[in-house]
Amino acid sequence: MNVMATKPEYRDGNGFIAEVIRSPRKRTADIRVEDGAVSVVVPTELSIERIDSLLKTKRKWIKEKIALHREKAPVSGRQFVSGEAFSYLGRNYRLKVTKGNFAPVKLVQGRLLVSTPEGSQQPHMIRNALVRWYKRQAILKLTDKVDRYAERVGVKPAAIEVRSFKSRWGSCTQRGELHFNWQIMMAPNQLVDYVVVHELCHLLRHDHSPGFWKEVERVMPDFMQRKEQLKEYSTLLTL
């Protein structure tokens, strides 16, 4: 099963923080702006100087993409300040913000800790840091859950990826790849399990026919209750 989970580095792009992900499969650098968060996937041995130069060259384009995301993003009411609660697997954790050089989010003793420079960009940097944290947790937790349920479903997915979707929690491709919305990590564990089983069963049936739902019920007899609960939670799982 193919899962990308390399240890990230971070570079200050003067107004944004870029996550650097080194991959032996990459031959050229690839800059991405997703959910307002900047990442650059690069070959394993590419130097920090070359990465900084690339970010500087593309700075205008990156800032435009970030601004476009902010314009289109729905207003969540979040302030991204110390004491604010964020849900992870159905439990609320308080955010603790310290000023200083950027440091990625860590969950320590029931608190989400993050360090960022002060200034007008701080709330956006904190949000982006949280997005990155949720995505990395999603890779770890969803991989574990897929491994646990795949045998019970009777399938072997080709790959697992975490993505951003506007109106769905997951998808299954004809090639057997499972894609999950990182925001599902805000939902309670039992609802995350339902999404995993749902997508795994699509490896047996690529539709929502009665036969498909019978496969889901075989593995998860109370799936209908979980499905309805997920609908109720859907408007709350935003960042």
Tab-separated table of N, CA, C and O in Angstrom, residues 115-200:
chain	number	residue	atom	x	y	z
A	115	SER	N	3.713	27.666	17.799
A	115	SER	CA	4.492	28.905	17.929
A	115	SER	C	4.560	29.581	16.568
A	115	SER	O	4.873	28.940	15.563
A	116	THR	N	4.235	30.881	16.538
A	116	THR	CA	4.304	31.656	15.296
A	116	THR	C	4.759	33.078	15.609
A	116	THR	O	4.572	33.566	16.731
A	117	PRO	N	5.327	33.785	14.614
A	117	PRO	CA	5.657	35.201	14.815
A	117	PRO	C	4.386	36.023	14.991
A	117	PRO	O	3.330	35.674	14.465
A	118	GLU	N	4.479	37.117	15.743
A	118	GLU	CA	3.333	38.014	15.889
A	118	GLU	C	3.153	38.822	14.604
A	118	GLU	O	4.065	38.949	13.796
A	119	GLY	N	1.944	39.371	14.433
A	119	GLY	CA	1.670	40.195	13.259
A	119	GLY	C	0.323	39.869	12.654
A	119	GLY	O	-0.381	38.958	13.102
A	120	SER	N	-0.021	40.603	11.616
A	120	SER	CA	-1.337	40.459	10.992
A	120	SER	C	-1.537	39.091	10.351
A	120	SER	O	-2.664	38.647	10.161
A	121	GLN	N	-0.429	38.413	9.996
A	121	GLN	CA	-0.534	37.109	9.347
A	121	GLN	C	-0.658	35.957	10.345
A	121	GLN	O	-0.872	34.813	9.943
A	122	GLN	N	-0.540	36.258	11.635
A	122	GLN	CA	-0.498	35.184	12.625
A	122	GLN	C	-1.720	34.260	12.594
A	122	GLN	O	-1.565	33.035	12.574
A	123	PRO	N	-2.965	34.785	12.554
A	123	PRO	CA	-4.115	33.860	12.522
A	123	PRO	C	-4.084	32.912	11.320
A	123	PRO	O	-4.433	31.732	11.444
A	124	HIS	N	-3.660	33.430	10.160
A	124	HIS	CA	-3.596	32.582	8.966
A	124	HIS	C	-2.517	31.514	9.121
A	124	HIS	O	-2.698	30.372	8.705
A	125	MET	N	-1.375	31.901	9.727
A	125	MET	CA	-0.305	30.926	9.938
A	125	MET	C	-0.755	29.835	10.908
A	125	MET	O	-0.447	28.657	10.722
A	126	ILE	N	-1.504	30.228	11.950
A	126	ILE	CA	-1.982	29.248	12.921
A	126	ILE	C	-2.965	28.295	12.252
A	126	ILE	O	-2.905	27.079	12.449
A	127	ARG	N	-3.888	28.846	11.457
A	127	ARG	CA	-4.835	27.986	10.762
A	127	ARG	C	-4.108	26.996	9.857
A	127	ARG	O	-4.412	25.809	9.835
A	128	ASN	N	-3.138	27.501	9.099
A	128	ASN	CA	-2.390	26.631	8.197
A	128	ASN	C	-1.632	25.558	8.962
A	128	ASN	O	-1.530	24.409	8.507
A	129	ALA	N	-1.093	25.928	10.134
A	129	ALA	CA	-0.387	24.945	10.955
A	129	ALA	C	-1.346	23.867	11.437
A	129	ALA	O	-1.003	22.679	11.476
A	130	LEU	N	-2.560	24.266	11.783
A	130	LEU	CA	-3.565	23.291	12.212
A	130	LEU	C	-3.984	22.381	11.064
A	130	LEU	O	-4.151	21.173	11.241
A	131	VAL	N	-4.153	22.955	9.866
A	131	VAL	CA	-4.492	22.143	8.695
A	131	VAL	C	-3.424	21.081	8.478
A	131	VAL	O	-3.727	19.902	8.259
A	132	ARG	N	-2.165	21.489	8.531
A	132	ARG	CA	-1.066	20.532	8.338
A	132	ARG	C	-1.114	19.435	9.401
A	132	ARG	O	-0.886	18.262	9.118
A	133	TRP	N	-1.371	19.841	10.648
A	133	TRP	CA	-1.414	18.859	11.733
A	133	TRP	C	-2.538	17.864	11.511
A	133	TRP	O	-2.335	16.645	11.646
A	134	TYR	N	-3.731	18.349	11.175
A	134	TYR	CA	-4.859	17.452	10.915
A	134	TYR	C	-4.543	16.499	9.758
A	134	TYR	O	-4.890	15.313	9.805
A	135	LYS	N	-3.904	16.998	8.715
A	135	LYS	CA	-3.591	16.148	7.559
A	135	LYS	C	-2.618	15.043	7.938
A	135	LYS	O	-2.768	13.895	7.517
A	136	ARG	N	-1.618	15.386	8.742
A	136	ARG	CA	-0.634	14.374	9.117
A	136	ARG	C	-1.250	13.347	10.069
A	136	ARG	O	-0.948	12.155	9.982
A	137	GLN	N	-2.120	13.802	10.971
A	137	GLN	CA	-2.828	12.862	11.828
A	137	GLN	C	-3.739	11.963	11.000
A	137	GLN	O	-3.897	10.770	11.282
A	138	ALA	N	-4.344	12.554	9.960
A	138	ALA	CA	-5.241	11.782	9.093
A	138	ALA	C	-4.500	10.643	8.412
A	138	ALA	O	-5.005	9.513	8.340
A	139	ILE	N	-3.305	10.920	7.896
A	139	ILE	CA	-2.517	9.862	7.248
A	139	ILE	C	-2.251	8.718	8.219
A	139	ILE	O	-2.440	7.536	7.899
A	140	LEU	N	-1.842	9.063	9.441
A	140	LEU	CA	-1.507	8.033	10.427
A	140	LEU	C	-2.739	7.248	10.864
A	140	LEU	O	-2.750	6.005	10.841
A	141	LYS	N	-3.786	7.952	11.266
A	141	LYS	CA	-4.971	7.293	11.812
A	141	LYS	C	-5.748	6.537	10.740
A	141	LYS	O	-6.213	5.415	10.975
A	142	LEU	N	-5.921	7.152	9.571
A	142	LEU	CA	-6.704	6.502	8.525
A	142	LEU	C	-5.981	5.283	7.969
A	142	LEU	O	-6.617	4.287	7.616
A	143	THR	N	-4.662	5.343	7.874
A	143	THR	CA	-3.900	4.173	7.436
A	143	THR	C	-4.110	3.019	8.404
A	143	THR	O	-4.337	1.871	7.998
A	144	ASP	N	-4.069	3.330	9.689
A	144	ASP	CA	-4.288	2.292	10.711
A	144	ASP	C	-5.699	1.709	10.615
A	144	ASP	O	-5.887	0.487	10.679
A	145	LYS	N	-6.686	2.578	10.426
A	145	LYS	CA	-8.069	2.108	10.353
A	145	LYS	C	-8.320	1.309	9.077
A	145	LYS	O	-9.035	0.296	9.092
A	146	VAL	N	-7.752	1.749	7.966
A	146	VAL	CA	-7.908	1.003	6.710
A	146	VAL	C	-7.290	-0.383	6.857
A	146	VAL	O	-7.876	-1.391	6.451
A	147	ASP	N	-6.096	-0.455	7.431
A	147	ASP	CA	-5.452	-1.750	7.636
A	147	ASP	C	-6.323	-2.667	8.502
A	147	ASP	O	-6.418	-3.871	8.260
A	148	ARG	N	-6.965	-2.078	9.508
A	148	ARG	CA	-7.776	-2.865	10.442
A	148	ARG	C	-9.051	-3.395	9.796
A	148	ARG	O	-9.457	-4.531	10.048
A	149	TYR	N	-9.681	-2.576	8.956
A	149	TYR	CA	-10.966	-2.972	8.376
A	149	TYR	C	-10.849	-3.672	7.022
A	149	TYR	O	-11.772	-4.379	6.607
A	150	ALA	N	-9.745	-3.494	6.309
A	150	ALA	CA	-9.629	-4.054	4.955
A	150	ALA	C	-9.804	-5.566	4.938
A	150	ALA	O	-10.468	-6.124	4.052
A	151	GLU	N	-9.224	-6.234	5.918
A	151	GLU	CA	-9.335	-7.701	5.967
A	151	GLU	C	-10.773	-8.131	6.207
A	151	GLU	O	-11.250	-9.106	5.615
A	152	ARG	N	-11.475	-7.398	7.063
A	152	ARG	CA	-12.867	-7.735	7.351
A	152	ARG	C	-13.758	-7.509	6.128
A	152	ARG	O	-14.694	-8.262	5.891
A	153	VAL	N	-13.434	-6.459	5.351
A	153	VAL	CA	-14.197	-6.205	4.125
A	153	VAL	C	-13.821	-7.212	3.051
A	153	VAL	O	-14.646	-7.632	2.236
A	154	GLY	N	-12.538	-7.624	3.061
A	154	GLY	CA	-12.044	-8.572	2.070
A	154	GLY	C	-11.435	-7.905	0.854
A	154	GLY	O	-11.579	-8.395	-0.269
A	155	VAL	N	-10.744	-6.773	1.078
A	155	VAL	CA	-10.150	-6.027	-0.030
A	155	VAL	C	-8.739	-5.582	0.341
A	155	VAL	O	-8.351	-5.610	1.508
A	156	LYS	N	-7.992	-5.117	-0.670
A	156	LYS	CA	-6.655	-4.560	-0.469
A	156	LYS	C	-6.540	-3.284	-1.295
A	156	LYS	O	-6.314	-3.349	-2.508
A	157	PRO	N	-6.700	-2.110	-0.667
A	157	PRO	CA	-6.590	-0.857	-1.418
A	157	PRO	C	-5.187	-0.651	-1.955
A	157	PRO	O	-4.206	-1.076	-1.339
A	158	ALA	N	-5.103	0.013	-3.108
A	158	ALA	CA	-3.801	0.241	-3.735
A	158	ALA	C	-3.040	1.373	-3.068
A	158	ALA	O	-1.805	1.370	-3.031
A	159	ALA	N	-3.753	2.364	-2.540
A	159	ALA	CA	-3.106	3.525	-1.932
A	159	ALA	C	-4.100	4.279	-1.071
A	159	ALA	O	-5.322	4.140	-1.229
A	160	ILE	N	-3.564	5.089	-0.154
A	160	ILE	CA	-4.381	5.959	0.691
A	160	ILE	C	-3.833	7.373	0.556
A	160	ILE	O	-2.628	7.592	0.688
A	161	GLU	N	-4.709	8.322	0.303
A	161	GLU	CA	-4.303	9.725	0.217
A	161	GLU	C	-5.273	10.586	1.013
A	161	GLU	O	-6.459	10.273	1.108
A	162	VAL	N	-4.746	11.669	1.574
A	162	VAL	CA	-5.566	12.646	2.285
A	162	VAL	C	-5.682	13.882	1.411
A	162	VAL	O	-4.673	14.410	0.938
A	163	ARG	N	-6.914	14.333	1.193
A	163	ARG	CA	-7.157	15.459	0.292
A	163	ARG	C	-8.153	16.437	0.909
A	163	ARG	O	-8.656	16.232	2.010
A	164	SER	N	-8.417	17.494	0.164
A	164	SER	CA	-9.429	18.485	0.554
A	164	SER	C	-10.620	18.344	-0.376
A	164	SER	O	-10.476	18.485	-1.587
A	165	PHE	N	-11.765	18.041	0.193
A	165	PHE	CA	-12.999	17.956	-0.577
A	165	PHE	C	-13.984	18.984	-0.032
A	165	PHE	O	-14.009	19.248	1.172
A	166	LYS	N	-14.813	19.530	-0.902
A	166	LYS	CA	-15.792	20.515	-0.470
A	166	LYS	C	-17.068	19.876	0.058
A	166	LYS	O	-17.704	20.421	0.953
A	167	SER	N	-17.444	18.726	-0.481
A	167	SER	CA	-18.765	18.200	-0.137
A	167	SER	C	-18.809	16.686	0.041
A	167	SER	O	-19.853	16.073	-0.075
A	168	ARG	N	-17.662	16.062	0.313
A	168	ARG	CA	-17.678	14.626	0.570
A	168	ARG	C	-16.535	14.269	1.514
A	168	ARG	O	-15.549	14.988	1.639
A	169	TRP	N	-16.686	13.104	2.161
A	169	TRP	CA	-15.702	12.680	3.150
A	169	TRP	C	-14.664	11.724	2.584
A	169	TRP	O	-13.625	11.519	3.201
A	170	GLY	N	-14.944	11.153	1.435
A	170	GLY	CA	-13.973	10.246	0.842
A	170	GLY	C	-14.382	9.849	-0.554
A	170	GLY	O	-15.478	10.185	-1.028
A	171	SER	N	-13.483	9.153	-1.235
A	171	SER	CA	-13.781	8.637	-2.568
A	171	SER	C	-12.910	7.420	-2.834
A	171	SER	O	-11.886	7.210	-2.174
A	172	CYS	N	-13.331	6.619	-3.805
A	172	CYS	CA	-12.607	5.409	-4.199
A	172	CYS	C	-12.467	5.422	-5.709
A	172	CYS	O	-13.469	5.549	-6.427
A	173	THR	N	-11.241	5.313	-6.211
A	173	THR	CA	-11.019	5.361	-7.651
A	173	THR	C	-11.122	3.961	-8.254
A	173	THR	O	-11.084	2.952	-7.545
A	174	GLN	N	-11.233	3.927	-9.560
A	174	GLN	CA	-11.282	2.650	-10.278
A	174	GLN	C	-9.971	1.877	-10.124
A	174	GLN	O	-9.935	0.664	-10.308
A	175	ARG	N	-8.889	2.575	-9.790
A	175	ARG	CA	-7.582	1.925	-9.602
A	175	ARG	C	-7.418	1.369	-8.181
A	175	ARG	O	-6.355	0.843	-7.837
A	176	GLY	N	-8.448	1.526	-7.357
A	176	GLY	CA	-8.379	0.996	-6.003
A	176	GLY	C	-7.720	1.919	-4.998
A	176	GLY	O	-7.294	1.483	-3.928
A	177	GLU	N	-7.640	3.217	-5.319
A	177	GLU	CA	-7.052	4.199	-4.408
A	177	GLU	C	-8.149	4.826	-3.561
A	177	GLU	O	-9.212	5.190	-4.075
A	178	LEU	N	-7.896	4.970	-2.273
A	178	LEU	CA	-8.841	5.595	-1.355
A	178	LEU	C	-8.375	7.013	-1.032
A	178	LEU	O	-7.229	7.210	-0.632
A	179	HIS	N	-9.269	7.974	-1.192
A	179	HIS	CA	-8.991	9.373	-0.876
A	179	HIS	C	-9.916	9.814	0.251
A	179	HIS	O	-11.127	9.582	0.181
A	180	PHE	N	-9.349	10.443	1.272
A	180	PHE	CA	-10.146	10.871	2.416
A	180	PHE	C	-10.003	12.371	2.649
A	180	PHE	O	-8.930	12.948	2.472
A	181	ASN	N	-11.100	12.986	3.067
A	181	ASN	CA	-11.105	14.397	3.439
A	181	ASN	C	-10.488	14.537	4.829
A	181	ASN	O	-10.973	13.936	5.794
A	182	TRP	N	-9.432	15.355	4.945
A	182	TRP	CA	-8.738	15.485	6.228
A	182	TRP	C	-9.655	15.990	7.347
A	182	TRP	O	-9.429	15.714	8.526
A	183	GLN	N	-10.725	16.719	6.999
A	183	GLN	CA	-11.596	17.291	8.020
A	183	GLN	C	-12.397	16.233	8.781
A	183	GLN	O	-12.955	16.523	9.842
A	184	ILE	N	-12.441	15.006	8.253
A	184	ILE	CA	-13.138	13.944	8.973
A	184	ILE	C	-12.461	13.664	10.314
A	184	ILE	O	-13.071	13.097	11.223
A	185	MET	N	-11.204	14.097	10.476
A	185	MET	CA	-10.499	13.870	11.734
A	185	MET	C	-11.080	14.662	12.897
A	185	MET	O	-10.748	14.428	14.053
A	186	MET	N	-11.970	15.614	12.599
A	186	MET	CA	-12.638	16.352	13.666
A	186	MET	C	-13.824	15.571	14.230
A	186	MET	O	-14.336	15.889	15.299
A	187	ALA	N	-14.275	14.565	13.501
A	187	ALA	CA	-15.463	13.797	13.895
A	187	ALA	C	-15.109	12.736	14.931
A	187	ALA	O	-13.959	12.325	15.051
A	188	PRO	N	-16.108	12.251	15.678
A	188	PRO	CA	-15.869	11.157	16.623
A	188	PRO	C	-15.349	9.906	15.922
A	188	PRO	O	-15.643	9.666	14.747
A	189	ASN	N	-14.599	9.120	16.662
A	189	ASN	CA	-13.942	7.929	16.121
A	189	ASN	C	-14.894	7.004	15.372
A	189	ASN	O	-14.555	6.499	14.295
A	190	GLN	N	-16.084	6.784	15.919
A	190	GLN	CA	-16.990	5.833	15.293
A	190	GLN	C	-17.477	6.311	13.924
A	190	GLN	O	-17.807	5.501	13.049
A	191	LEU	N	-17.493	7.637	13.726
A	191	LEU	CA	-17.912	8.172	12.432
A	191	LEU	C	-16.767	8.094	11.424
A	191	LEU	O	-16.994	7.888	10.232
A	192	VAL	N	-15.539	8.246	11.907
A	192	VAL	CA	-14.379	8.061	11.032
A	192	VAL	C	-14.329	6.615	10.556
A	192	VAL	O	-14.082	6.328	9.383
A	193	ASP	N	-14.597	5.684	11.476
A	193	ASP	CA	-14.629	4.267	11.111
A	193	ASP	C	-15.674	4.005	10.023
A	193	ASP	O	-15.439	3.221	9.094
A	194	TYR	N	-16.839	4.657	10.151
A	194	TYR	CA	-17.886	4.468	9.139
A	194	TYR	C	-17.406	4.923	7.766
A	194	TYR	O	-17.614	4.233	6.763
A	195	VAL	N	-16.749	6.072	7.694
A	195	VAL	CA	-16.254	6.580	6.404
A	195	VAL	C	-15.237	5.606	5.815
A	195	VAL	O	-15.239	5.334	4.607
A	196	VAL	N	-14.368	5.060	6.651
A	196	VAL	CA	-13.365	4.103	6.185
A	196	VAL	C	-14.036	2.848	5.620
A	196	VAL	O	-13.704	2.384	4.518
A	197	VAL	N	-14.990	2.297	6.354
A	197	VAL	CA	-15.689	1.096	5.882
A	197	VAL	C	-16.458	1.392	4.600
A	197	VAL	O	-16.463	0.583	3.657
A	198	HIS	N	-17.100	2.540	4.545
A	198	HIS	CA	-17.851	2.947	3.350
A	198	HIS	C	-16.961	2.921	2.106
A	198	HIS	O	-17.312	2.320	1.082
A	199	GLU	N	-15.782	3.561	2.200
A	199	GLU	CA	-14.897	3.623	1.035
A	199	GLU	C	-14.280	2.260	0.718
A	199	GLU	O	-14.099	1.917	-0.451
A	200	LEU	N	-13.967	1.475	1.730
A	200	LEU	CA	-13.439	0.133	1.480
A	200	LEU	C	-14.455	-0.726	0.736
A	200	LEU	O	-14.102	-1.500	-0.161
